[in-house]
């Protein structure tokens, strides 16, 4: 099984590159951001609560997102592999994911970390805010999301580096070039 974590700061292109990777490797896509936005759109109790947190640029609780991932993984036990997009975002989430995948005898293969400078991230997200109308893509929320990333999410890369599973990918340039670098990194596993 090929189990890939696509990692990087907000706006680094995780969602964009996930689409390419799923089509190429026929993996099941698990994006906690998409699952949460779906709850928000359907105005479920979880969605109403999550919207407040997301609009402040903060992370939704570990308990909620770990529960979401467990149920999605168990719905797809026959999968060739998974792409985890936007998850794990804390070390506690990473530990829970490892436990879940190890129990299935399907450990995480690699964490691919998209590296993009902060100025470029802000530019991309502000642009997306205008185009897609996402309420968390405004200046204040974007800054909070970047702070949350540095404080709580970056340690996840160290956690997987300690397991020898971290691969850094240059995330600036044409989408196709970045996709090629991701494929090269997977081929070298
Ligand atoms: P996410 O939905 O995960 O979104 P993201 O990090 O903002 O964006 P992504 O990296 O996917 O960027 P994209 O490809 O779209 O998270 C949103 C919120 O949900 C979080 O803030 C949090 O509150 C909550 N949440 C989600 N998961 C959670 C978890 N596990 N725990 C707790 N809370 C969680 O690209 C961005 C833009 O850049 C797009 O417009 C794209 O077109 C453009 N772009 C992409 N690649 C480009 C390139 N090479 N050049 C130029 N532009 C590019």
PDB file of C-alpha atoms and ligand atoms in Angstrom:
ATOM      1  CA  UNK A   1       0.000   0.000   0.000  1.00  0.00           C
ATOM      2  CA  UNK A   2       1.175   3.519  -0.793  1.00  0.00           C
ATOM      3  CA  UNK A   3       0.167   5.842   2.043  1.00  0.00           C
ATOM      4  CA  UNK A   4       1.266   9.422   1.465  1.00  0.00           C
ATOM      5  CA  UNK A   5       0.946  12.428   3.720  1.00  0.00           C
ATOM      6  CA  UNK A   6       0.881  15.620   1.654  1.00  0.00           C
ATOM      7  CA  UNK A   7       2.139  18.290   3.994  1.00  0.00           C
ATOM      8  CA  UNK A   8       2.907  21.994   3.993  1.00  0.00           C
ATOM      9  CA  UNK A   9       1.691  25.386   5.169  1.00  0.00           C
ATOM     10  CA  UNK A  10      -1.745  26.773   4.236  1.00  0.00           C
ATOM     11  CA  UNK A  11      -1.813  27.540   0.527  1.00  0.00           C
ATOM     12  CA  UNK A  12       1.243  25.442  -0.299  1.00  0.00           C
ATOM     13  CA  UNK A  13      -0.734  23.436  -2.886  1.00  0.00           C
ATOM     14  CA  UNK A  14      -1.767  20.322  -0.975  1.00  0.00           C
ATOM     15  CA  UNK A  15      -5.287  20.297  -2.435  1.00  0.00           C
ATOM     16  CA  UNK A  16      -3.987  21.111  -5.926  1.00  0.00           C
ATOM     17  CA  UNK A  17      -1.356  18.369  -5.988  1.00  0.00           C
ATOM     18  CA  UNK A  18      -3.603  15.809  -4.285  1.00  0.00           C
ATOM     19  CA  UNK A  19      -5.837  15.841  -7.345  1.00  0.00           C
ATOM     20  CA  UNK A  20      -2.871  14.979  -9.579  1.00  0.00           C
ATOM     21  CA  UNK A  21      -1.574  12.267  -7.257  1.00  0.00           C
ATOM     22  CA  UNK A  22      -4.954  10.567  -6.832  1.00  0.00           C
ATOM     23  CA  UNK A  23      -5.464  10.401 -10.593  1.00  0.00           C
ATOM     24  CA  UNK A  24      -1.954   9.027 -11.145  1.00  0.00           C
ATOM     25  CA  UNK A  25      -1.749   6.449  -8.339  1.00  0.00           C
ATOM     26  CA  UNK A  26      -5.491   5.771  -7.832  1.00  0.00           C
ATOM     27  CA  UNK A  27      -5.346   6.500  -4.135  1.00  0.00           C
ATOM     28  CA  UNK A  28      -8.207   7.403  -1.827  1.00  0.00           C
ATOM     29  CA  UNK A  29      -8.119  11.121  -0.990  1.00  0.00           C
ATOM     30  CA  UNK A  30      -8.723  12.102   2.620  1.00  0.00           C
ATOM     31  CA  UNK A  31      -8.727  15.886   3.060  1.00  0.00           C
ATOM     32  CA  UNK A  32      -9.770  17.003   6.529  1.00  0.00           C
ATOM     33  CA  UNK A  33     -10.277  20.540   5.137  1.00  0.00           C
ATOM     34  CA  UNK A  34     -12.746  19.237   2.516  1.00  0.00           C
ATOM     35  CA  UNK A  35     -14.556  17.019   5.018  1.00  0.00           C
ATOM     36  CA  UNK A  36     -14.910  19.962   7.411  1.00  0.00           C
ATOM     37  CA  UNK A  37     -16.101  22.332   4.645  1.00  0.00           C
ATOM     38  CA  UNK A  38     -18.707  19.745   3.649  1.00  0.00           C
ATOM     39  CA  UNK A  39     -19.983  19.698   7.263  1.00  0.00           C
ATOM     40  CA  UNK A  40     -20.056  23.516   7.218  1.00  0.00           C
ATOM     41  CA  UNK A  41     -22.058  23.600   3.960  1.00  0.00           C
ATOM     42  CA  UNK A  42     -24.560  21.062   5.264  1.00  0.00           C
ATOM     43  CA  UNK A  43     -24.833  23.104   8.509  1.00  0.00           C
ATOM     44  CA  UNK A  44     -24.452  20.021  10.709  1.00  0.00           C
ATOM     45  CA  UNK A  45     -23.806  20.688  14.448  1.00  0.00           C
ATOM     46  CA  UNK A  46     -20.138  19.805  13.826  1.00  0.00           C
ATOM     47  CA  UNK A  47     -20.047  22.156  10.814  1.00  0.00           C
ATOM     48  CA  UNK A  48     -21.509  25.088  12.753  1.00  0.00           C
ATOM     49  CA  UNK A  49     -18.884  24.630  15.485  1.00  0.00           C
ATOM     50  CA  UNK A  50     -16.028  24.045  12.986  1.00  0.00           C
ATOM     51  CA  UNK A  51     -16.856  27.179  10.962  1.00  0.00           C
ATOM     52  CA  UNK A  52     -16.235  29.448  13.967  1.00  0.00           C
ATOM     53  CA  UNK A  53     -12.814  27.851  14.522  1.00  0.00           C
ATOM     54  CA  UNK A  54     -11.826  27.807  10.846  1.00  0.00           C
ATOM     55  CA  UNK A  55     -12.839  31.447  10.348  1.00  0.00           C
ATOM     56  CA  UNK A  56     -10.449  32.389  13.158  1.00  0.00           C
ATOM     57  CA  UNK A  57      -7.644  30.482  11.454  1.00  0.00           C
ATOM     58  CA  UNK A  58      -7.348  27.999  14.311  1.00  0.00           C
ATOM     59  CA  UNK A  59      -7.204  24.228  14.269  1.00  0.00           C
ATOM     60  CA  UNK A  60     -10.296  22.141  14.903  1.00  0.00           C
ATOM     61  CA  UNK A  61      -9.850  19.795  17.907  1.00  0.00           C
ATOM     62  CA  UNK A  62      -7.732  16.654  17.521  1.00  0.00           C
ATOM     63  CA  UNK A  63     -10.596  14.527  18.817  1.00  0.00           C
ATOM     64  CA  UNK A  64     -12.931  15.639  16.018  1.00  0.00           C
ATOM     65  CA  UNK A  65     -10.491  15.270  13.122  1.00  0.00           C
ATOM     66  CA  UNK A  66      -9.072  11.943  14.345  1.00  0.00           C
ATOM     67  CA  UNK A  67     -12.645  10.598  14.577  1.00  0.00           C
ATOM     68  CA  UNK A  68     -13.341  11.773  11.011  1.00  0.00           C
ATOM     69  CA  UNK A  69     -10.216  10.096   9.628  1.00  0.00           C
ATOM     70  CA  UNK A  70     -10.864   6.810  11.452  1.00  0.00           C
ATOM     71  CA  UNK A  71     -14.317   6.511   9.967  1.00  0.00           C
ATOM     72  CA  UNK A  72     -13.145   7.403   6.420  1.00  0.00           C
ATOM     73  CA  UNK A  73     -10.234   4.917   6.555  1.00  0.00           C
ATOM     74  CA  UNK A  74     -12.531   2.144   7.781  1.00  0.00           C
ATOM     75  CA  UNK A  75     -14.919   2.840   4.864  1.00  0.00           C
ATOM     76  CA  UNK A  76     -12.039   2.215   2.395  1.00  0.00           C
ATOM     77  CA  UNK A  77     -10.262  -0.906   3.598  1.00  0.00           C
ATOM     78  CA  UNK A  78      -9.848  -2.217   0.048  1.00  0.00           C
ATOM     79  CA  UNK A  79      -7.994   0.914  -1.132  1.00  0.00           C
ATOM     80  CA  UNK A  80      -4.621   0.722  -2.951  1.00  0.00           C
ATOM     81  CA  UNK A  81      -3.483   3.442  -0.589  1.00  0.00           C
ATOM     82  CA  UNK A  82      -4.376   6.830   0.833  1.00  0.00           C
ATOM     83  CA  UNK A  83      -3.399  10.447   0.388  1.00  0.00           C
ATOM     84  CA  UNK A  84      -3.735  12.334   3.638  1.00  0.00           C
ATOM     85  CA  UNK A  85      -4.144  16.007   2.690  1.00  0.00           C
ATOM     86  CA  UNK A  86      -4.069  18.553   5.505  1.00  0.00           C
ATOM     87  CA  UNK A  87      -3.823  15.788   8.117  1.00  0.00           C
ATOM     88  CA  UNK A  88      -2.043  15.234  10.486  1.00  0.00           C
ATOM     89  CA  UNK A  89      -1.709  18.851  11.644  1.00  0.00           C
ATOM     90  CA  UNK A  90      -0.514  18.122  15.199  1.00  0.00           C
ATOM     91  CA  UNK A  91       1.815  15.518  16.698  1.00  0.00           C
ATOM     92  CA  UNK A  92      -1.177  14.004  18.540  1.00  0.00           C
ATOM     93  CA  UNK A  93      -2.925  13.546  15.167  1.00  0.00           C
ATOM     94  CA  UNK A  94       0.246  11.956  13.735  1.00  0.00           C
ATOM     95  CA  UNK A  95       0.487   9.501  16.632  1.00  0.00           C
ATOM     96  CA  UNK A  96      -3.184   8.552  16.209  1.00  0.00           C
ATOM     97  CA  UNK A  97      -2.707   8.085  12.449  1.00  0.00           C
ATOM     98  CA  UNK A  98       0.354   5.857  12.916  1.00  0.00           C
ATOM     99  CA  UNK A  99      -1.546   3.732  15.408  1.00  0.00           C
ATOM    100  CA  UNK A 100      -4.495   3.373  13.038  1.00  0.00           C
ATOM    101  CA  UNK A 101      -2.377   2.519   9.970  1.00  0.00           C
ATOM    102  CA  UNK A 102      -0.027   0.174  11.855  1.00  0.00           C
ATOM    103  CA  UNK A 103      -3.042  -1.746  13.169  1.00  0.00           C
ATOM    104  CA  UNK A 104      -4.075  -2.271   9.524  1.00  0.00           C
ATOM    105  CA  UNK A 105      -0.546  -3.362   8.621  1.00  0.00           C
ATOM    106  CA  UNK A 106      -0.427  -0.398   6.231  1.00  0.00           C
ATOM    107  CA  UNK A 107       2.063   2.096   7.691  1.00  0.00           C
ATOM    108  CA  UNK A 108       2.651   5.615   6.355  1.00  0.00           C
ATOM    109  CA  UNK A 109       5.089   5.397   3.419  1.00  0.00           C
ATOM    110  CA  UNK A 110       6.269   9.002   3.251  1.00  0.00           C
ATOM    111  CA  UNK A 111       5.546  12.591   4.242  1.00  0.00           C
ATOM    112  CA  UNK A 112       5.994  14.929   1.264  1.00  0.00           C
ATOM    113  CA  UNK A 113       6.497  18.472   2.505  1.00  0.00           C
ATOM    114  CA  UNK A 114       5.759  21.317   0.045  1.00  0.00           C
ATOM    115  CA  UNK A 115       8.039  24.273   0.793  1.00  0.00           C
ATOM    116  CA  UNK A 116       6.735  27.738  -0.166  1.00  0.00           C
ATOM    117  CA  UNK A 117       7.839  31.141   1.215  1.00  0.00           C
ATOM    118  CA  UNK A 118       5.363  33.029   3.415  1.00  0.00           C
ATOM    119  CA  UNK A 119       4.864  35.972   1.023  1.00  0.00           C
ATOM    120  CA  UNK A 120       3.837  33.614  -1.790  1.00  0.00           C
ATOM    121  CA  UNK A 121       1.441  31.749   0.535  1.00  0.00           C
ATOM    122  CA  UNK A 122      -0.303  34.986   1.481  1.00  0.00           C
ATOM    123  CA  UNK A 123      -0.554  36.069  -2.139  1.00  0.00           C
ATOM    124  CA  UNK A 124      -2.072  32.723  -3.248  1.00  0.00           C
ATOM    125  CA  UNK A 125      -4.604  32.598  -0.431  1.00  0.00           C
ATOM    126  CA  UNK A 126      -5.734  36.215  -0.867  1.00  0.00           C
ATOM    127  CA  UNK A 127      -6.245  35.493  -4.550  1.00  0.00           C
ATOM    128  CA  UNK A 128      -8.226  32.318  -3.786  1.00  0.00           C
ATOM    129  CA  UNK A 129     -10.316  34.303  -1.260  1.00  0.00           C
ATOM    130  CA  UNK A 130     -11.386  36.639  -4.054  1.00  0.00           C
ATOM    131  CA  UNK A 131     -12.030  33.861  -6.576  1.00  0.00           C
ATOM    132  CA  UNK A 132     -13.696  31.235  -4.370  1.00  0.00           C
ATOM    133  CA  UNK A 133     -15.079  33.413  -1.584  1.00  0.00           C
ATOM    134  CA  UNK A 134     -13.615  31.233   1.169  1.00  0.00           C
ATOM    135  CA  UNK A 135     -14.251  33.054   4.451  1.00  0.00           C
ATOM    136  CA  UNK A 136     -10.931  31.853   5.939  1.00  0.00           C
ATOM    137  CA  UNK A 137      -8.899  33.403   3.088  1.00  0.00           C
ATOM    138  CA  UNK A 138      -8.669  36.964   4.426  1.00  0.00           C
ATOM    139  CA  UNK A 139      -5.583  38.769   5.707  1.00  0.00           C
ATOM    140  CA  UNK A 140      -6.122  38.327   9.478  1.00  0.00           C
ATOM    141  CA  UNK A 141      -7.199  34.675   9.252  1.00  0.00           C
ATOM    142  CA  UNK A 142      -4.340  33.803   6.894  1.00  0.00           C
ATOM    143  CA  UNK A 143      -1.797  35.235   9.379  1.00  0.00           C
ATOM    144  CA  UNK A 144      -3.381  33.222  12.209  1.00  0.00           C
ATOM    145  CA  UNK A 145      -3.278  30.061  10.086  1.00  0.00           C
ATOM    146  CA  UNK A 146       0.422  30.550   9.398  1.00  0.00           C
ATOM    147  CA  UNK A 147       1.105  31.033  13.136  1.00  0.00           C
ATOM    148  CA  UNK A 148      -0.894  27.862  13.947  1.00  0.00           C
ATOM    149  CA  UNK A 149       1.121  26.027  11.293  1.00  0.00           C
ATOM    150  CA  UNK A 150       4.464  27.109  12.771  1.00  0.00           C
ATOM    151  CA  UNK A 151       3.476  26.334  16.357  1.00  0.00           C
ATOM    152  CA  UNK A 152       1.456  23.149  16.052  1.00  0.00           C
ATOM    153  CA  UNK A 153       1.906  21.631  12.604  1.00  0.00           C
ATOM    154  CA  UNK A 154       5.593  22.016  11.731  1.00  0.00           C
ATOM    155  CA  UNK A 155       6.585  19.604  14.574  1.00  0.00           C
ATOM    156  CA  UNK A 156       4.772  16.866  12.602  1.00  0.00           C
ATOM    157  CA  UNK A 157       7.561  17.069   9.973  1.00  0.00           C
ATOM    158  CA  UNK A 158      10.178  16.491  12.705  1.00  0.00           C
ATOM    159  CA  UNK A 159       8.112  13.573  13.994  1.00  0.00           C
ATOM    160  CA  UNK A 160       8.255  11.826  10.591  1.00  0.00           C
ATOM    161  CA  UNK A 161      11.862  12.888   9.971  1.00  0.00           C
ATOM    162  CA  UNK A 162      12.774  10.907  13.090  1.00  0.00           C
ATOM    163  CA  UNK A 163      11.236   7.874  11.320  1.00  0.00           C
ATOM    164  CA  UNK A 164      13.242   8.622   8.128  1.00  0.00           C
ATOM    165  CA  UNK A 165      10.026   9.378   6.205  1.00  0.00           C
ATOM    166  CA  UNK A 166      10.351  13.138   5.457  1.00  0.00           C
ATOM    167  CA  UNK A 167      10.938  14.335   1.884  1.00  0.00           C
ATOM    168  CA  UNK A 168      11.092  18.064   1.157  1.00  0.00           C
ATOM    169  CA  UNK A 169       9.690  19.301  -2.151  1.00  0.00           C
ATOM    170  CA  UNK A 170      10.154  22.736  -3.720  1.00  0.00           C
ATOM    171  CA  UNK A 171       6.559  24.031  -3.888  1.00  0.00           C
ATOM    172  CA  UNK A 172       7.138  27.133  -6.060  1.00  0.00           C
ATOM    173  CA  UNK A 173       6.876  26.935  -9.848  1.00  0.00           C
ATOM    174  CA  UNK A 174       4.511  25.407 -12.386  1.00  0.00           C
ATOM    175  CA  UNK A 175       1.976  22.916 -10.979  1.00  0.00           C
ATOM    176  CA  UNK A 176       3.225  20.227 -13.430  1.00  0.00           C
ATOM    177  CA  UNK A 177       6.860  20.654 -12.401  1.00  0.00           C
ATOM    178  CA  UNK A 178       5.959  20.289  -8.741  1.00  0.00           C
ATOM    179  CA  UNK A 179       3.870  17.207  -9.574  1.00  0.00           C
ATOM    180  CA  UNK A 180       6.922  15.698 -11.306  1.00  0.00           C
ATOM    181  CA  UNK A 181       9.050  16.293  -8.184  1.00  0.00           C
ATOM    182  CA  UNK A 182       6.400  14.551  -6.076  1.00  0.00           C
ATOM    183  CA  UNK A 183       6.356  11.553  -8.428  1.00  0.00           C
ATOM    184  CA  UNK A 184      10.176  11.403  -8.379  1.00  0.00           C
ATOM    185  CA  UNK A 185      10.132  11.391  -4.567  1.00  0.00           C
ATOM    186  CA  UNK A 186       7.603   8.532  -4.524  1.00  0.00           C
ATOM    187  CA  UNK A 187       9.582   6.581  -7.142  1.00  0.00           C
ATOM    188  CA  UNK A 188      12.674   6.801  -4.943  1.00  0.00           C
ATOM    189  CA  UNK A 189      10.953   5.069  -1.982  1.00  0.00           C
TER     190      UNK A 189
HETATM  191  P1  LIG B   1      -7.185  23.086   4.254  1.00  0.00           P
HETATM  192  O1  LIG B   1      -8.454  22.851   3.571  1.00  0.00           O
HETATM  193  O2  LIG B   1      -6.315  21.899   4.530  1.00  0.00           O
HETATM  194  O3  LIG B   1      -6.494  24.138   3.295  1.00  0.00           O
HETATM  195  P2  LIG B   1      -5.163  24.922   3.065  1.00  0.00           P
HETATM  196  O4  LIG B   1      -4.076  24.434   3.957  1.00  0.00           O
HETATM  197  O5  LIG B   1      -5.579  26.324   3.195  1.00  0.00           O
HETATM  198  O6  LIG B   1      -4.763  24.820   1.528  1.00  0.00           O
HETATM  199  P3  LIG B   1      -3.906  23.896   0.540  1.00  0.00           P
HETATM  200  O7  LIG B   1      -2.482  23.675   0.928  1.00  0.00           O
HETATM  201  O8  LIG B   1      -4.718  22.651   0.270  1.00  0.00           O
HETATM  202  O9  LIG B   1      -3.818  24.814  -0.724  1.00  0.00           O
HETATM  203  P4  LIG B   1      -4.382  24.716  -2.192  1.00  0.00           P
HETATM  204  O10 LIG B   1      -3.884  23.547  -2.963  1.00  0.00           O
HETATM  205  O11 LIG B   1      -5.862  24.871  -2.102  1.00  0.00           O
HETATM  206  O12 LIG B   1      -7.459  23.776   5.702  1.00  0.00           O
HETATM  207  C1  LIG B   1      -8.431  24.769   5.980  1.00  0.00           C
HETATM  208  C2  LIG B   1      -8.777  24.844   7.505  1.00  0.00           C
HETATM  209  O13 LIG B   1      -9.449  23.629   7.939  1.00  0.00           O
HETATM  210  C3  LIG B   1      -7.593  24.963   8.476  1.00  0.00           C
HETATM  211  O14 LIG B   1      -7.170  26.315   8.625  1.00  0.00           O
HETATM  212  C4  LIG B   1      -8.223  24.382   9.794  1.00  0.00           C
HETATM  213  O15 LIG B   1      -9.012  25.338  10.477  1.00  0.00           O
HETATM  214  C5  LIG B   1      -9.134  23.285   9.312  1.00  0.00           C
HETATM  215  N1  LIG B   1      -8.477  21.961   9.324  1.00  0.00           N
HETATM  216  C6  LIG B   1      -8.227  21.194   8.200  1.00  0.00           C
HETATM  217  N2  LIG B   1      -7.596  20.060   8.547  1.00  0.00           N
HETATM  218  C7  LIG B   1      -7.424  20.096   9.902  1.00  0.00           C
HETATM  219  C8  LIG B   1      -6.802  19.201  10.851  1.00  0.00           C
HETATM  220  N3  LIG B   1      -6.213  18.049  10.450  1.00  0.00           N
HETATM  221  N4  LIG B   1      -6.775  19.543  12.174  1.00  0.00           N
HETATM  222  C9  LIG B   1      -7.370  20.692  12.573  1.00  0.00           C
HETATM  223  N5  LIG B   1      -7.961  21.582  11.732  1.00  0.00           N
HETATM  224  C10 LIG B   1      -7.990  21.293  10.399  1.00  0.00           C
HETATM  225  O16 LIG B   1      -3.717  25.989  -2.861  1.00  0.00           O
HETATM  226  C11 LIG B   1      -3.995  27.302  -2.437  1.00  0.00           C
HETATM  227  C12 LIG B   1      -4.073  28.218  -3.637  1.00  0.00           C
HETATM  228  O17 LIG B   1      -2.814  28.263  -4.324  1.00  0.00           O
HETATM  229  C13 LIG B   1      -5.098  27.766  -4.677  1.00  0.00           C
HETATM  230  O18 LIG B   1      -5.816  28.882  -5.107  1.00  0.00           O
HETATM  231  C14 LIG B   1      -4.255  27.180  -5.805  1.00  0.00           C
HETATM  232  O19 LIG B   1      -4.854  27.344  -7.068  1.00  0.00           O
HETATM  233  C15 LIG B   1      -2.963  27.982  -5.711  1.00  0.00           C
HETATM  234  N6  LIG B   1      -1.790  27.206  -6.134  1.00  0.00           N
HETATM  235  C16 LIG B   1      -1.550  25.885  -5.898  1.00  0.00           C
HETATM  236  N7  LIG B   1      -0.370  25.507  -6.423  1.00  0.00           N
HETATM  237  C17 LIG B   1       0.171  26.641  -7.013  1.00  0.00           C
HETATM  238  C18 LIG B   1       1.383  26.910  -7.720  1.00  0.00           C
HETATM  239  N8  LIG B   1       2.296  25.958  -7.957  1.00  0.00           N
HETATM  240  N9  LIG B   1       1.610  28.181  -8.143  1.00  0.00           N
HETATM  241  C19 LIG B   1       0.692  29.155  -7.931  1.00  0.00           C
HETATM  242  N10 LIG B   1      -0.482  28.968  -7.264  1.00  0.00           N
HETATM  243  C20 LIG B   1      -0.733  27.719  -6.813  1.00  0.00           C
END
